Amino acid sequence: MTPERFARGMTFDDYVKFTGSPENLAREGFDIRRFSLVRPRVDWSGFLRERHAKAQLTGEQSAAIRWLAAQPGGPAKIAVVAEDWSSDCRRDVPYLARLAEAGGLELRIFTRDGETMLRKGLPDPAAGGNADLVVEYANEKNGQKWASVPVAVFFSRDFVELYRYVEYPAIYHKDRVIGHLRAARAGETEEQSRARGGRDIATLLDSPFFDVWAQAGIAEILSALHERLVASAPA
């Protein structure tokens, strides 16, 4: 990451405005409630504004990010690769914005996809848009690289990478939970299973656990940054 590349990202406010723009809504997206591609996209801009307005860090979390930011080589900038169709992004990005505000960090958001949604693998880094960042900050899981979102990369003022948060907190076993909700029940047709699974997932996304996992993500980030600064300091 360079200062020039970082500056090309969107602030949180700009990102929310972009989310509701005709340019963004015309792009292909994904609706986890139906588990299908959608075009035009669902307009999540109002949801993101409301979620940001309601998102609150604890006093301890606010104090922790201020302390971290005040340390030599502490976090000063956050680059986030995100897509509004992703429920993980809708869960975490407003909280990341609150974290940046509390610590006086500069936040910039970059979209992952082009006109169509990246279905698998990684894009050609020369493809334009933000493909270079998608490749640079790819998620390595089970021996493969994935273009997971969100990815939040924390940098010092001099753009030394300090920590990379990817997709969801470790305490949330998403693949198992979503896999169970989507699994066919006895006697269901494929269509019934898809519809019921979509309803169950929608219920999950409206549940208190959405915020439990957002708070867990913030705690995970703060703990990792603390470990990086303290454990790497000279004894």
Tab-separated table of C-alpha atoms in Angstrom:
chain	number	residue	atom	x	y	z
A	1	MET	CA	0.000	0.000	0.000
A	2	THR	CA	1.217	3.480	-0.836
A	3	PRO	CA	-0.141	6.854	0.291
A	4	GLU	CA	-1.349	7.528	-3.240
A	5	ARG	CA	-3.162	4.193	-3.536
A	6	PHE	CA	-4.717	4.562	-0.091
A	7	ALA	CA	-6.031	8.020	-0.960
A	8	ARG	CA	-8.028	6.554	-3.847
A	9	GLY	CA	-10.321	4.733	-1.428
A	10	MET	CA	-13.662	6.030	-0.154
A	11	THR	CA	-14.427	7.381	3.283
A	12	PHE	CA	-17.271	5.639	5.087
A	13	ASP	CA	-19.688	8.435	4.168
A	14	ASP	CA	-18.613	8.278	0.531
A	15	TYR	CA	-18.981	4.498	0.563
A	16	VAL	CA	-22.543	4.680	1.884
A	17	LYS	CA	-23.447	7.240	-0.777
A	18	PHE	CA	-21.868	5.039	-3.441
A	19	THR	CA	-23.812	2.024	-2.151
A	20	GLY	CA	-27.098	3.737	-2.988
A	21	SER	CA	-25.939	5.190	-6.297
A	22	PRO	CA	-27.227	4.057	-9.713
A	23	GLU	CA	-23.651	3.103	-10.606
A	24	ASN	CA	-23.426	0.625	-7.754
A	25	LEU	CA	-26.975	-0.701	-7.933
A	26	ALA	CA	-26.457	-1.576	-11.594
A	27	ARG	CA	-23.659	-3.971	-10.660
A	28	GLU	CA	-24.243	-7.664	-10.103
A	29	GLY	CA	-24.533	-8.669	-6.464
A	30	PHE	CA	-25.560	-11.531	-4.207
A	31	ASP	CA	-28.453	-11.999	-1.805
A	32	ILE	CA	-27.642	-14.546	0.903
A	33	ARG	CA	-31.306	-14.672	1.918
A	34	ARG	CA	-32.104	-16.176	-1.478
A	35	PHE	CA	-28.588	-17.532	-1.939
A	36	SER	CA	-28.560	-16.269	-5.488
A	37	LEU	CA	-27.032	-13.637	-7.734
A	38	VAL	CA	-29.097	-10.465	-8.116
A	39	ARG	CA	-29.060	-7.596	-10.568
A	40	PRO	CA	-29.855	-4.845	-9.837
A	41	ARG	CA	-28.445	-4.988	-6.351
A	42	VAL	CA	-30.399	-4.498	-3.168
A	43	ASP	CA	-29.916	-0.920	-1.912
A	44	TRP	CA	-28.239	-1.321	1.486
A	45	SER	CA	-27.294	2.348	1.932
A	46	GLY	CA	-30.077	3.079	4.430
A	47	PHE	CA	-29.220	-0.039	6.420
A	48	LEU	CA	-25.541	0.981	6.592
A	49	ARG	CA	-26.406	4.503	7.758
A	50	GLU	CA	-28.732	3.193	10.448
A	51	ARG	CA	-26.282	0.530	11.571
A	52	HIS	CA	-23.474	3.077	11.849
A	53	ALA	CA	-25.731	5.393	13.855
A	54	LYS	CA	-26.530	2.577	16.297
A	55	ALA	CA	-23.043	1.027	16.439
A	56	GLN	CA	-21.329	1.746	19.741
A	57	LEU	CA	-17.928	0.693	21.008
A	58	THR	CA	-17.560	-0.064	24.692
A	59	GLY	CA	-15.620	2.378	26.831
A	60	GLU	CA	-12.806	-0.148	27.074
A	61	GLN	CA	-12.670	-0.602	23.304
A	62	SER	CA	-12.523	3.155	22.729
A	63	ALA	CA	-9.774	3.538	25.323
A	64	ALA	CA	-7.854	0.624	23.807
A	65	ILE	CA	-7.804	2.009	20.257
A	66	ARG	CA	-6.762	5.438	21.548
A	67	TRP	CA	-3.920	3.833	23.491
A	68	LEU	CA	-2.812	1.787	20.494
A	69	ALA	CA	-2.916	4.783	18.167
A	70	ALA	CA	-0.746	6.782	20.586
A	71	GLN	CA	2.067	4.207	20.608
A	72	PRO	CA	5.142	4.582	18.381
A	73	GLY	CA	4.337	2.741	15.166
A	74	GLY	CA	0.728	2.301	16.250
A	75	PRO	CA	-2.259	2.024	13.913
A	76	ALA	CA	-3.072	5.148	11.936
A	77	LYS	CA	-4.837	3.917	8.805
A	78	ILE	CA	-7.308	1.196	7.844
A	79	ALA	CA	-7.843	-0.042	4.291
A	80	VAL	CA	-11.005	-2.103	3.864
A	81	VAL	CA	-11.961	-4.230	0.867
A	82	ALA	CA	-15.733	-4.648	0.983
A	83	GLU	CA	-18.954	-5.256	-0.933
A	84	ASP	CA	-22.372	-4.155	0.288
A	85	TRP	CA	-24.019	-7.432	-0.798
A	86	SER	CA	-21.928	-9.241	1.832
A	87	SER	CA	-23.640	-9.659	5.203
A	88	ASP	CA	-20.187	-9.875	6.802
A	89	CYS	CA	-19.383	-6.429	5.397
A	90	ARG	CA	-22.708	-4.995	6.505
A	91	ARG	CA	-22.019	-6.386	9.970
A	92	ASP	CA	-18.446	-5.160	10.361
A	93	VAL	CA	-17.829	-2.081	8.201
A	94	PRO	CA	-19.974	0.316	10.297
A	95	TYR	CA	-18.140	-0.888	13.416
A	96	LEU	CA	-14.788	-0.439	11.687
A	97	ALA	CA	-15.843	3.128	10.935
A	98	ARG	CA	-16.629	3.644	14.625
A	99	LEU	CA	-13.252	2.159	15.562
A	100	ALA	CA	-11.488	4.562	13.201
A	101	GLU	CA	-13.418	7.503	14.630
A	102	ALA	CA	-12.615	6.548	18.227
A	103	GLY	CA	-8.888	6.202	17.543
A	104	GLY	CA	-8.479	9.054	15.095
A	105	LEU	CA	-7.525	6.591	12.344
A	106	GLU	CA	-7.986	7.290	8.644
A	107	LEU	CA	-10.347	4.795	6.988
A	108	ARG	CA	-10.584	4.121	3.267
A	109	ILE	CA	-12.891	1.583	1.622
A	110	PHE	CA	-12.332	-0.166	-1.708
A	111	THR	CA	-14.891	-2.275	-3.570
A	112	ARG	CA	-13.898	-5.774	-4.634
A	113	ASP	CA	-16.035	-6.474	-7.688
A	114	GLY	CA	-16.375	-4.919	-11.108
A	115	GLU	CA	-19.611	-4.961	-13.090
A	116	THR	CA	-20.051	-8.649	-12.310
A	117	MET	CA	-19.457	-10.435	-9.033
A	118	LEU	CA	-16.197	-12.322	-8.633
A	119	ARG	CA	-17.442	-15.879	-8.260
A	120	LYS	CA	-14.275	-17.773	-7.387
A	121	GLY	CA	-10.514	-17.480	-7.349
A	122	LEU	CA	-8.646	-14.218	-7.669
A	123	PRO	CA	-8.806	-11.573	-10.390
A	124	ASP	CA	-5.941	-10.617	-12.665
A	125	PRO	CA	-4.133	-7.902	-10.664
A	126	ALA	CA	-3.816	-5.898	-13.880
A	127	ALA	CA	-7.572	-6.023	-14.526
A	128	GLY	CA	-8.122	-2.532	-13.172
A	129	GLY	CA	-10.436	-1.277	-10.476
A	130	ASN	CA	-9.214	-2.613	-7.146
A	131	ALA	CA	-8.070	-6.008	-8.446
A	132	ASP	CA	-4.520	-5.233	-7.303
A	133	LEU	CA	-5.666	-4.892	-3.693
A	134	VAL	CA	-7.915	-7.958	-3.880
A	135	VAL	CA	-4.898	-10.039	-4.896
A	136	GLU	CA	-2.521	-8.354	-2.449
A	137	TYR	CA	-4.817	-8.956	0.526
A	138	ALA	CA	-6.293	-12.313	-0.493
A	139	ASN	CA	-7.424	-14.656	2.261
A	140	GLU	CA	-5.423	-17.875	2.591
A	141	LYS	CA	-7.646	-20.693	3.861
A	142	ASN	CA	-7.377	-24.464	3.550
A	143	GLY	CA	-4.365	-24.165	1.272
A	144	GLN	CA	-6.130	-21.877	-1.198
A	145	LYS	CA	-6.395	-18.142	-1.762
A	146	TRP	CA	-9.798	-16.471	-1.668
A	147	ALA	CA	-11.058	-12.980	-2.407
A	148	SER	CA	-12.868	-12.819	0.938
A	149	VAL	CA	-14.669	-9.710	2.164
A	150	PRO	CA	-14.384	-7.806	4.306
A	151	VAL	CA	-10.640	-7.499	4.626
A	152	ALA	CA	-9.488	-4.739	6.977
A	153	VAL	CA	-5.765	-4.000	6.870
A	154	PHE	CA	-4.295	-1.870	9.653
A	155	PHE	CA	-1.232	0.246	8.904
A	156	SER	CA	1.074	2.515	10.826
A	157	ARG	CA	1.441	6.130	9.722
A	158	ASP	CA	4.292	4.990	7.443
A	159	PHE	CA	2.164	2.191	5.930
A	160	VAL	CA	3.787	-0.673	7.776
A	161	GLU	CA	1.168	-3.418	7.885
A	162	LEU	CA	0.278	-4.282	11.480
A	163	TYR	CA	-2.685	-6.623	11.242
A	164	ARG	CA	-5.180	-8.045	8.772
A	165	TYR	CA	-8.745	-8.889	9.804
A	166	VAL	CA	-10.521	-11.168	7.344
A	167	GLU	CA	-14.209	-11.951	6.839
A	168	TYR	CA	-15.451	-12.738	10.355
A	169	PRO	CA	-14.143	-13.219	13.919
A	170	ALA	CA	-12.709	-16.583	14.917
A	171	ILE	CA	-15.481	-17.120	17.466
A	172	TYR	CA	-18.094	-17.211	14.659
A	173	HIS	CA	-17.997	-20.588	12.908
A	174	LYS	CA	-19.823	-19.240	9.891
A	175	ASP	CA	-19.378	-22.138	7.489
A	176	ARG	CA	-20.895	-24.546	9.994
A	177	VAL	CA	-23.758	-22.253	11.015
A	178	ILE	CA	-24.791	-21.186	7.510
A	179	GLY	CA	-24.281	-24.711	6.208
A	180	HIS	CA	-26.692	-26.038	8.827
A	181	LEU	CA	-29.305	-23.386	8.077
A	182	ARG	CA	-29.147	-24.130	4.358
A	183	ALA	CA	-29.172	-27.919	4.701
A	184	ALA	CA	-32.312	-29.682	3.503
A	185	ARG	CA	-34.741	-30.891	6.153
A	186	ALA	CA	-36.615	-34.169	5.932
A	187	GLY	CA	-39.448	-34.003	3.432
A	188	GLU	CA	-38.452	-30.671	1.884
A	189	THR	CA	-38.250	-30.164	-1.848
A	190	GLU	CA	-35.240	-28.289	-3.187
A	191	GLU	CA	-37.353	-25.160	-3.614
A	192	GLN	CA	-38.794	-25.446	-0.104
A	193	SER	CA	-35.328	-25.977	1.350
A	194	ARG	CA	-33.981	-22.889	-0.404
A	195	ALA	CA	-36.898	-20.729	0.747
A	196	ARG	CA	-36.804	-21.978	4.341
A	197	GLY	CA	-33.015	-21.649	4.494
A	198	GLY	CA	-33.287	-18.076	3.242
A	199	ARG	CA	-35.813	-17.250	5.952
A	200	ASP	CA	-33.619	-18.825	8.623
A	201	ILE	CA	-30.588	-16.865	7.430
A	202	ALA	CA	-32.596	-13.622	7.361
A	203	THR	CA	-33.680	-14.312	10.945
A	204	LEU	CA	-30.058	-14.882	11.945
A	205	LEU	CA	-28.972	-11.590	10.375
A	206	ASP	CA	-31.681	-9.761	12.339
A	207	SER	CA	-30.737	-11.459	15.606
A	208	PRO	CA	-28.576	-10.099	18.461
A	209	PHE	CA	-25.762	-12.393	17.321
A	210	PHE	CA	-25.078	-10.061	14.390
A	211	ASP	CA	-23.844	-7.499	16.935
A	212	VAL	CA	-22.227	-10.132	19.159
A	213	TRP	CA	-19.991	-11.092	16.236
A	214	ALA	CA	-19.336	-7.461	15.289
A	215	GLN	CA	-18.162	-6.770	18.839
A	216	ALA	CA	-16.082	-9.955	18.772
A	217	GLY	CA	-14.411	-8.714	15.597
A	218	ILE	CA	-13.476	-5.431	17.272
A	219	ALA	CA	-12.102	-7.278	20.311
A	220	GLU	CA	-10.092	-9.590	18.044
A	221	ILE	CA	-8.618	-6.617	16.172
A	222	LEU	CA	-7.685	-4.725	19.326
A	223	SER	CA	-6.081	-7.777	20.916
A	224	ALA	CA	-4.062	-8.551	17.780
A	225	LEU	CA	-2.837	-4.957	17.457
A	226	HIS	CA	-1.865	-4.933	21.134
A	227	GLU	CA	0.082	-8.163	20.701
A	228	ARG	CA	1.824	-6.801	17.607
A	229	LEU	CA	2.963	-3.614	19.331
A	230	VAL	CA	3.840	-5.094	22.722
A	231	ALA	CA	5.370	-8.435	21.733
A	232	SER	CA	7.466	-6.930	18.935
A	233	ALA	CA	8.879	-4.136	21.099
A	234	PRO	CA	12.480	-4.502	22.370
A	235	ALA	CA	12.669	-6.132	25.799
